[in-house]
């Protein structure tokens, strides 16, 4: 058996931190400071481990270990470098929520850490079974997180909905794995790719059905239409502090898995799945944009906008492996933006609250100019205004799609992006051009949220102004 | 090593302006000015050390690459260091440093002292980017930054409505010229596929036809006329007097207006292929020189005299570069920057001493009260009038001589130049007499006094330069000619006259100057004559060109803008945008009922989607 501890180092480090945290918490009940220390060490260690993987393996072909279960390559390492810091930011943003839960707060920290390992396993899996394990570890943590505030009924409802629908999607995905196995005789991602390239299937029906089901399962996770209907209810119901990580983590992990499955394992059948992905992308972009327009709740609006963004990211995938660097660029920059946007929502509307009605944001600029400025910047970035990372991301995925001869998809995307301006700018208009309610005062910003917002704001503008280093970096490192 | 020094020359003032931008308010008053002055002096030092190789003859032109800027256009952010840019850098930083020093005294007690030096430093840095650019794109960056800085500085006292208006006017008129410049850049890129100077100039003879070269040349002239205040785009410069006087000195002497002359000299390879464009440059220059000189004769505001005199002198430079006398044009640019900076700073000193009075009718007899200012101004007056051996004589005479030597129709331009020389001597003498000689005509309560040393030292330094500055290029010792030879070798078309012709021409221009001085001295010797007749009023108002522009362009422009803003935009554009918004919102509302929130609906969505996908794949696979 080919073993390499570096391959599992990120997961091992996080799990050690989780176990230590749980045991210390049970024994001494030391309080939130020690949770933060344990989480910080786990995340820092895992980030260091994926950074090491990146240094050693970027630009090279995937090397797989542990009986062809886990791969180390630039792809997985970069995913880790997004996921683990994202978990850290998510915890910082959620800190008021964690403290408000008293002794149960430790569980919250543990769940976020475990979700992060699951997400990274999805990205680093070399085998569909491993990928499924990661998917379940990740998803089950998120189900619990969504309903973490037990006292609020709509949060419980959101968690239950997420769980029921997620279970259906997982089942479909698992059936897809079985069908692909039936047709190719292996569950190894590399093995499937080799088999499909070297073999002409006379009766590909079973494989085709398997591909369709894999696609359904993953499209559900990234909330692409028409598998998106859970997203608005879950994002709106879940407590404000956790929604950001829920939305951002699901996108990163889901697209990492999707790229592995479609572009790598099924890369040889790109002519079969690319049109389907293109249609999913177009439907997601159009539906997400149209429905976001009519929302009166910020979190719900962001949920529909995330459906549209899922469509934009899928746009990069129609180019197959060639679109992966652009996909990662978009996913990484969008993930931090959506995390930060939900962070603002949790600060303004309350960390344990579900709803974030847009009326909370009227005249925010005069009450809390700093918060309003950050949310305004994030809205511009999501709308894809130049000099923000959002613009570069859109330009990059559109170019991928044009290179792959999907001009119609790009036209749909551009038109929808223009229409999307309406709801992003509506938030800015509300904040800056309308007077605040008389009794609402200044909103204090917790330290953690402040760090998250500053970090994301700086990154968004910096990458928007100077995108080349990151773009070329990704292109060099992700040959896949 | 040289490359580092050249980069430092830009980075020092740029860094200074960034530091002052953030710290300027907190620094005690003189410190901000001292820092700014030191950065520019440091830039001068760097440039001087870097230029030593050129003086010894060992230096080679070199390119300093900063970073990849626009790979798609093959443009790097890089600097070109050759003899022409070295000379320009030395003039800009040298004169600039003296003006900075002077400003410490002049701006004393201003509420935005630190902010003033922020802009001043940025101005120098922008001008250095302009003259050190090694491609058209960088040149354009400097070009626009200079325009921005002039706007900021002219309207520095923006509380005064006239100052705010003057700043806007400078910016807008410059933009008119910029249109020509931008189109010229597009044509250049379309033909050469590159913005790099060396690529463009080397391949110009193969790539360009005469027609294209003429088009590019004329478009560049539009840009240059805007920045260098030539007919018909000169109107912003007289109004630029609204800025603090050191700003006027900076704009007129070291930065900004010289940009157009520099640009024509730099693109000599293109003008060399386009005789019509080059001739147009010279004609525009000659016409501007004469035209502005006649207006300067009738001004009563001391700074407006100088403003029109700058326009007129710039006309000389255009005449020179248009006649392919590039060395002479650049030479006059250099000497003019010495004595014009001196004149402005001297005028500033007078205004400072007169408590802000600018009307010459209320001056007179100041020579005893302000001896240092008077002495230095006298040198500048003789220098600009063209009295040998002061700086202005040599450079002006070289332009006129070269123009004459080309013969034919050029002789007419020479005649215009000679007439302008006479007028120049006349109006400068008039200004000196009204200001410094005769009986005091001060308002009550005005007690003129000499300015502090921080202001008079720059005057003395500039006076020294105005005396000896011309000696670098005389018919006896052509140092500058040799210095710039490598730059203009390929584009030399014109020659300086020699022998008896040269002596005769020099004699003619000295006589013209003496006649001008004599006439003015006679006229203003012991009285202030009545100058309110029709001709005086006509010239005093600049032939009402400004008023006509105001009626024709500004008014119609405002009407068009109002229509666009309140009719076309409000109804047409907004209507379309809002209509689209309403349409999408309606569609969204129509879709909304699908989203019930029931788990069964969501599950139905998943199942329907799955069935559709299965259908597609199975159809593709042919089951």
CSV table of N, CA, C and O in Angstrom, one decimal, chain A residues 161 165 203-205 208-209 211-212 215-216 226-229 232-233 271-273 275-276 287 290-291 293-294 300 304 419 422, chain B residues 577-578 580-581 584-585 587-589 591-592 594-595 597-599 601-603 605-606 609-610 613-614 616-618 620-621 623:
chain,number,residue,atom,x,y,z
A,161,UNK,N,-35.3,20.5,6.3
A,161,UNK,CA,-35.5,20.5,4.8
A,161,UNK,C,-34.2,20.2,4.2
A,161,UNK,O,-34.1,19.4,3.2
A,165,UNK,N,-33.8,16.9,1.7
A,165,UNK,CA,-33.5,17.0,0.3
A,165,UNK,C,-32.1,16.6,0.1
A,165,UNK,O,-31.8,15.9,-0.9
A,203,UNK,N,-22.7,-0.2,-25.7
A,203,UNK,CA,-24.0,0.2,-25.1
A,203,UNK,C,-23.7,1.1,-23.9
A,203,UNK,O,-23.6,0.6,-22.8
A,204,UNK,N,-23.6,2.4,-24.2
A,204,UNK,CA,-23.2,3.3,-23.1
A,204,UNK,C,-24.3,3.7,-22.1
A,204,UNK,O,-24.2,4.5,-21.3
A,205,UNK,N,-25.5,3.1,-22.3
A,205,UNK,CA,-26.7,3.6,-21.5
A,205,UNK,C,-26.4,3.6,-20.0
A,205,UNK,O,-26.8,4.6,-19.4
A,208,UNK,N,-24.3,6.4,-19.1
A,208,UNK,CA,-25.0,7.7,-19.3
A,208,UNK,C,-25.9,7.9,-18.1
A,208,UNK,O,-25.9,9.0,-17.5
A,209,UNK,N,-26.6,6.9,-17.7
A,209,UNK,CA,-27.5,7.1,-16.5
A,209,UNK,C,-26.7,7.5,-15.3
A,209,UNK,O,-27.1,8.3,-14.5
A,211,UNK,N,-23.8,9.0,-15.2
A,211,UNK,CA,-23.4,10.4,-15.3
A,211,UNK,C,-24.5,11.3,-14.9
A,211,UNK,O,-24.2,12.3,-14.2
A,212,UNK,N,-25.7,11.1,-15.4
A,212,UNK,CA,-26.8,12.0,-15.1
A,212,UNK,C,-27.0,12.1,-13.6
A,212,UNK,O,-27.2,13.1,-13.1
A,215,UNK,N,-24.3,14.0,-11.8
A,215,UNK,CA,-24.5,15.4,-12.1
A,215,UNK,C,-25.6,16.0,-11.2
A,215,UNK,O,-25.5,17.1,-10.6
A,216,UNK,N,-26.7,15.2,-11.0
A,216,UNK,CA,-27.8,15.7,-10.2
A,216,UNK,C,-27.3,15.9,-8.8
A,216,UNK,O,-27.6,16.9,-8.1
A,226,UNK,N,-32.4,23.3,-11.7
A,226,UNK,CA,-33.5,23.4,-10.8
A,226,UNK,C,-33.4,22.6,-9.5
A,226,UNK,O,-34.4,22.2,-9.0
A,227,UNK,N,-32.2,22.4,-9.1
A,227,UNK,CA,-32.0,21.7,-7.8
A,227,UNK,C,-31.7,22.6,-6.7
A,227,UNK,O,-31.0,22.3,-5.7
A,228,UNK,N,-32.1,23.9,-6.8
A,228,UNK,CA,-31.7,24.9,-5.9
A,228,UNK,C,-32.7,25.2,-4.9
A,228,UNK,O,-32.5,26.1,-4.0
A,229,UNK,N,-33.9,24.6,-4.9
A,229,UNK,CA,-35.0,25.2,-4.2
A,229,UNK,C,-34.8,25.2,-2.7
A,229,UNK,O,-35.4,25.9,-1.9
A,232,UNK,N,-32.8,29.0,-0.7
A,232,UNK,CA,-33.3,30.1,-0.1
A,232,UNK,C,-33.9,29.9,1.3
A,232,UNK,O,-33.7,30.6,2.2
A,233,UNK,N,-34.7,28.7,1.4
A,233,UNK,CA,-35.3,28.4,2.7
A,233,UNK,C,-34.2,28.2,3.7
A,233,UNK,O,-34.3,28.6,4.9
A,271,UNK,N,-18.2,15.6,-24.5
A,271,UNK,CA,-19.2,16.0,-25.5
A,271,UNK,C,-20.6,15.6,-25.0
A,271,UNK,O,-21.6,16.1,-25.5
A,272,UNK,N,-20.7,14.6,-24.1
A,272,UNK,CA,-22.0,14.2,-23.6
A,272,UNK,C,-22.5,15.1,-22.5
A,272,UNK,O,-23.7,15.5,-22.5
A,273,UNK,N,-21.6,15.4,-21.6
A,273,UNK,CA,-22.1,16.2,-20.4
A,273,UNK,C,-22.0,17.7,-20.6
A,273,UNK,O,-22.8,18.4,-19.9
A,275,UNK,N,-23.1,19.8,-22.9
A,275,UNK,CA,-24.3,20.5,-23.2
A,275,UNK,C,-25.3,20.5,-22.0
A,275,UNK,O,-25.9,21.6,-21.8
A,276,UNK,N,-25.3,19.4,-21.3
A,276,UNK,CA,-26.2,19.4,-20.1
A,276,UNK,C,-25.8,20.4,-19.1
A,276,UNK,O,-26.6,21.2,-18.5
A,287,UNK,N,-32.8,31.9,-13.8
A,287,UNK,CA,-33.7,31.8,-12.7
A,287,UNK,C,-33.2,32.5,-11.4
A,287,UNK,O,-34.0,33.2,-10.8
A,290,UNK,N,-33.6,36.3,-11.9
A,290,UNK,CA,-35.0,36.8,-11.9
A,290,UNK,C,-35.6,36.7,-10.5
A,290,UNK,O,-36.3,37.6,-10.0
A,291,UNK,N,-35.3,35.6,-9.8
A,291,UNK,CA,-36.0,35.4,-8.5
A,291,UNK,C,-35.3,36.3,-7.4
A,291,UNK,O,-36.0,36.8,-6.5
A,293,UNK,N,-34.4,39.3,-7.9
A,293,UNK,CA,-35.0,40.6,-8.1
A,293,UNK,C,-36.2,40.9,-7.2
A,293,UNK,O,-36.4,42.0,-6.8
A,294,UNK,N,-37.0,39.9,-6.9
A,294,UNK,CA,-38.3,40.1,-6.2
A,294,UNK,C,-38.2,39.9,-4.7
A,294,UNK,O,-39.2,39.8,-4.1
A,300,UNK,N,-32.3,36.0,1.7
A,300,UNK,CA,-33.0,35.2,0.6
A,300,UNK,C,-32.5,35.7,-0.8
A,300,UNK,O,-32.2,34.9,-1.7
A,304,UNK,N,-30.6,33.5,-3.8
A,304,UNK,CA,-30.9,33.4,-5.2
A,304,UNK,C,-29.7,33.8,-6.0
A,304,UNK,O,-29.4,33.3,-7.1
A,419,UNK,N,-28.9,42.5,-15.8
A,419,UNK,CA,-30.2,42.5,-15.1
A,419,UNK,C,-29.9,42.3,-13.6
A,419,UNK,O,-30.6,42.9,-12.8
A,422,UNK,N,-29.6,45.2,-11.0
A,422,UNK,CA,-30.8,45.8,-10.3
A,422,UNK,C,-30.8,45.5,-8.9
A,422,UNK,O,-31.0,46.3,-8.0
B,577,UNK,N,-33.7,51.7,-19.2
B,577,UNK,CA,-33.2,50.9,-18.1
B,577,UNK,C,-34.3,50.5,-17.1
B,577,UNK,O,-34.4,49.3,-16.7
B,578,UNK,N,-35.1,51.5,-16.8
B,578,UNK,CA,-36.1,51.1,-15.8
B,578,UNK,C,-37.1,50.2,-16.4
B,578,UNK,O,-37.7,49.3,-15.7
B,580,UNK,N,-36.5,47.8,-18.5
B,580,UNK,CA,-35.9,46.5,-18.4
B,580,UNK,C,-36.0,45.9,-17.0
B,580,UNK,O,-36.3,44.8,-16.8
B,581,UNK,N,-35.7,46.8,-16.0
B,581,UNK,CA,-35.9,46.4,-14.7
B,581,UNK,C,-37.3,46.0,-14.3
B,581,UNK,O,-37.5,44.9,-13.7
B,584,UNK,N,-38.0,42.5,-15.9
B,584,UNK,CA,-37.4,41.4,-15.2
B,584,UNK,C,-38.1,41.1,-13.9
B,584,UNK,O,-38.4,40.0,-13.5
B,585,UNK,N,-38.4,42.3,-13.2
B,585,UNK,CA,-39.1,42.1,-11.9
B,585,UNK,C,-40.4,41.4,-12.1
B,585,UNK,O,-40.8,40.5,-11.3
B,587,UNK,N,-41.2,39.3,-14.5
B,587,UNK,CA,-41.0,37.9,-14.7
B,587,UNK,C,-40.7,37.1,-13.4
B,587,UNK,O,-41.1,36.0,-13.2
B,588,UNK,N,-39.8,37.8,-12.6
B,588,UNK,CA,-39.5,37.2,-11.4
B,588,UNK,C,-40.7,37.0,-10.5
B,588,UNK,O,-40.9,35.9,-9.9
B,589,UNK,N,-41.6,38.0,-10.5
B,589,UNK,CA,-42.8,37.8,-9.7
B,589,UNK,C,-43.7,36.7,-10.2
B,589,UNK,O,-44.3,35.9,-9.4
B,591,UNK,N,-42.5,34.0,-11.6
B,591,UNK,CA,-41.9,32.8,-11.2
B,591,UNK,C,-42.0,32.4,-9.8
B,591,UNK,O,-41.8,31.3,-9.3
B,592,UNK,N,-42.3,33.5,-9.0
B,592,UNK,CA,-42.2,33.3,-7.5
B,592,UNK,C,-43.1,32.2,-7.0
B,592,UNK,O,-42.6,31.5,-6.1
B,594,UNK,N,-43.7,29.4,-7.9
B,594,UNK,CA,-43.1,28.0,-7.9
B,594,UNK,C,-42.4,27.7,-6.6
B,594,UNK,O,-42.3,26.6,-6.2
B,595,UNK,N,-41.8,28.8,-6.0
B,595,UNK,CA,-41.0,28.6,-4.9
B,595,UNK,C,-41.9,28.6,-3.6
B,595,UNK,O,-42.0,29.6,-3.0
B,597,UNK,N,-41.7,26.7,-0.8
B,597,UNK,CA,-41.0,26.5,0.4
B,597,UNK,C,-41.4,25.1,1.0
B,597,UNK,O,-40.9,24.6,2.0
B,598,UNK,N,-42.3,24.4,0.3
B,598,UNK,CA,-42.7,23.0,0.8
B,598,UNK,C,-41.6,22.1,0.3
B,598,UNK,O,-41.1,22.2,-0.8
B,599,UNK,N,-41.3,21.1,1.2
B,599,UNK,CA,-40.2,20.2,0.8
B,599,UNK,C,-40.7,19.4,-0.4
B,599,UNK,O,-39.9,19.1,-1.3
B,601,UNK,N,-42.3,20.4,-3.0
B,601,UNK,CA,-42.1,21.1,-4.2
B,601,UNK,C,-40.6,21.0,-4.5
B,601,UNK,O,-40.2,20.8,-5.7
B,602,UNK,N,-39.8,21.2,-3.5
B,602,UNK,CA,-38.3,21.2,-3.8
B,602,UNK,C,-37.9,19.8,-4.3
B,602,UNK,O,-37.2,19.7,-5.3
B,603,UNK,N,-38.5,18.8,-3.7
B,603,UNK,CA,-38.1,17.4,-4.1
B,603,UNK,C,-38.6,17.2,-5.5
B,603,UNK,O,-37.9,16.6,-6.3
B,605,UNK,N,-38.8,19.4,-7.8
B,605,UNK,CA,-37.8,20.1,-8.6
B,605,UNK,C,-36.6,19.2,-8.9
B,605,UNK,O,-36.2,19.0,-10.0
B,606,UNK,N,-36.1,18.5,-7.8
B,606,UNK,CA,-35.0,17.7,-7.9
B,606,UNK,C,-35.3,16.5,-8.9
B,606,UNK,O,-34.6,16.2,-9.8
B,609,UNK,N,-35.7,17.6,-12.5
B,609,UNK,CA,-34.4,17.9,-13.1
B,609,UNK,C,-33.7,16.6,-13.4
B,609,UNK,O,-33.1,16.5,-14.4
B,610,UNK,N,-33.8,15.7,-12.4
B,610,UNK,CA,-33.1,14.4,-12.6
B,610,UNK,C,-33.6,13.7,-13.9
B,610,UNK,O,-32.9,13.1,-14.7
B,613,UNK,N,-32.4,15.4,-17.0
B,613,UNK,CA,-31.0,15.0,-17.3
B,613,UNK,C,-30.8,13.6,-17.8
B,613,UNK,O,-30.1,13.3,-18.7
B,614,UNK,N,-31.5,12.7,-17.1
B,614,UNK,CA,-31.5,11.3,-17.5
B,614,UNK,C,-31.9,11.1,-18.9
B,614,UNK,O,-31.3,10.4,-19.7
B,616,UNK,N,-31.8,13.3,-21.3
B,616,UNK,CA,-30.8,13.8,-22.3
B,616,UNK,C,-29.7,12.8,-22.4
B,616,UNK,O,-29.3,12.5,-23.5
B,617,UNK,N,-29.2,12.3,-21.3
B,617,UNK,CA,-28.0,11.4,-21.4
B,617,UNK,C,-28.4,10.1,-22.1
B,617,UNK,O,-27.6,9.6,-22.9
B,618,UNK,N,-29.6,9.6,-21.8
B,618,UNK,CA,-29.9,8.4,-22.4
B,618,UNK,C,-30.2,8.6,-23.9
B,618,UNK,O,-29.8,7.7,-24.7
B,620,UNK,N,-28.6,10.8,-25.7
B,620,UNK,CA,-27.2,10.8,-26.3
B,620,UNK,C,-26.6,9.5,-26.4
B,620,UNK,O,-26.0,9.1,-27.4
B,621,UNK,N,-26.8,8.6,-25.4
B,621,UNK,CA,-26.2,7.3,-25.4
B,621,UNK,C,-26.9,6.3,-26.3
B,621,UNK,O,-26.3,5.3,-26.7
B,623,UNK,N,-29.2,4.4,-25.5
B,623,UNK,CA,-29.5,3.2,-24.7
B,623,UNK,C,-29.3,1.9,-25.3
B,623,UNK,O,-30.1,1.3,-26.0
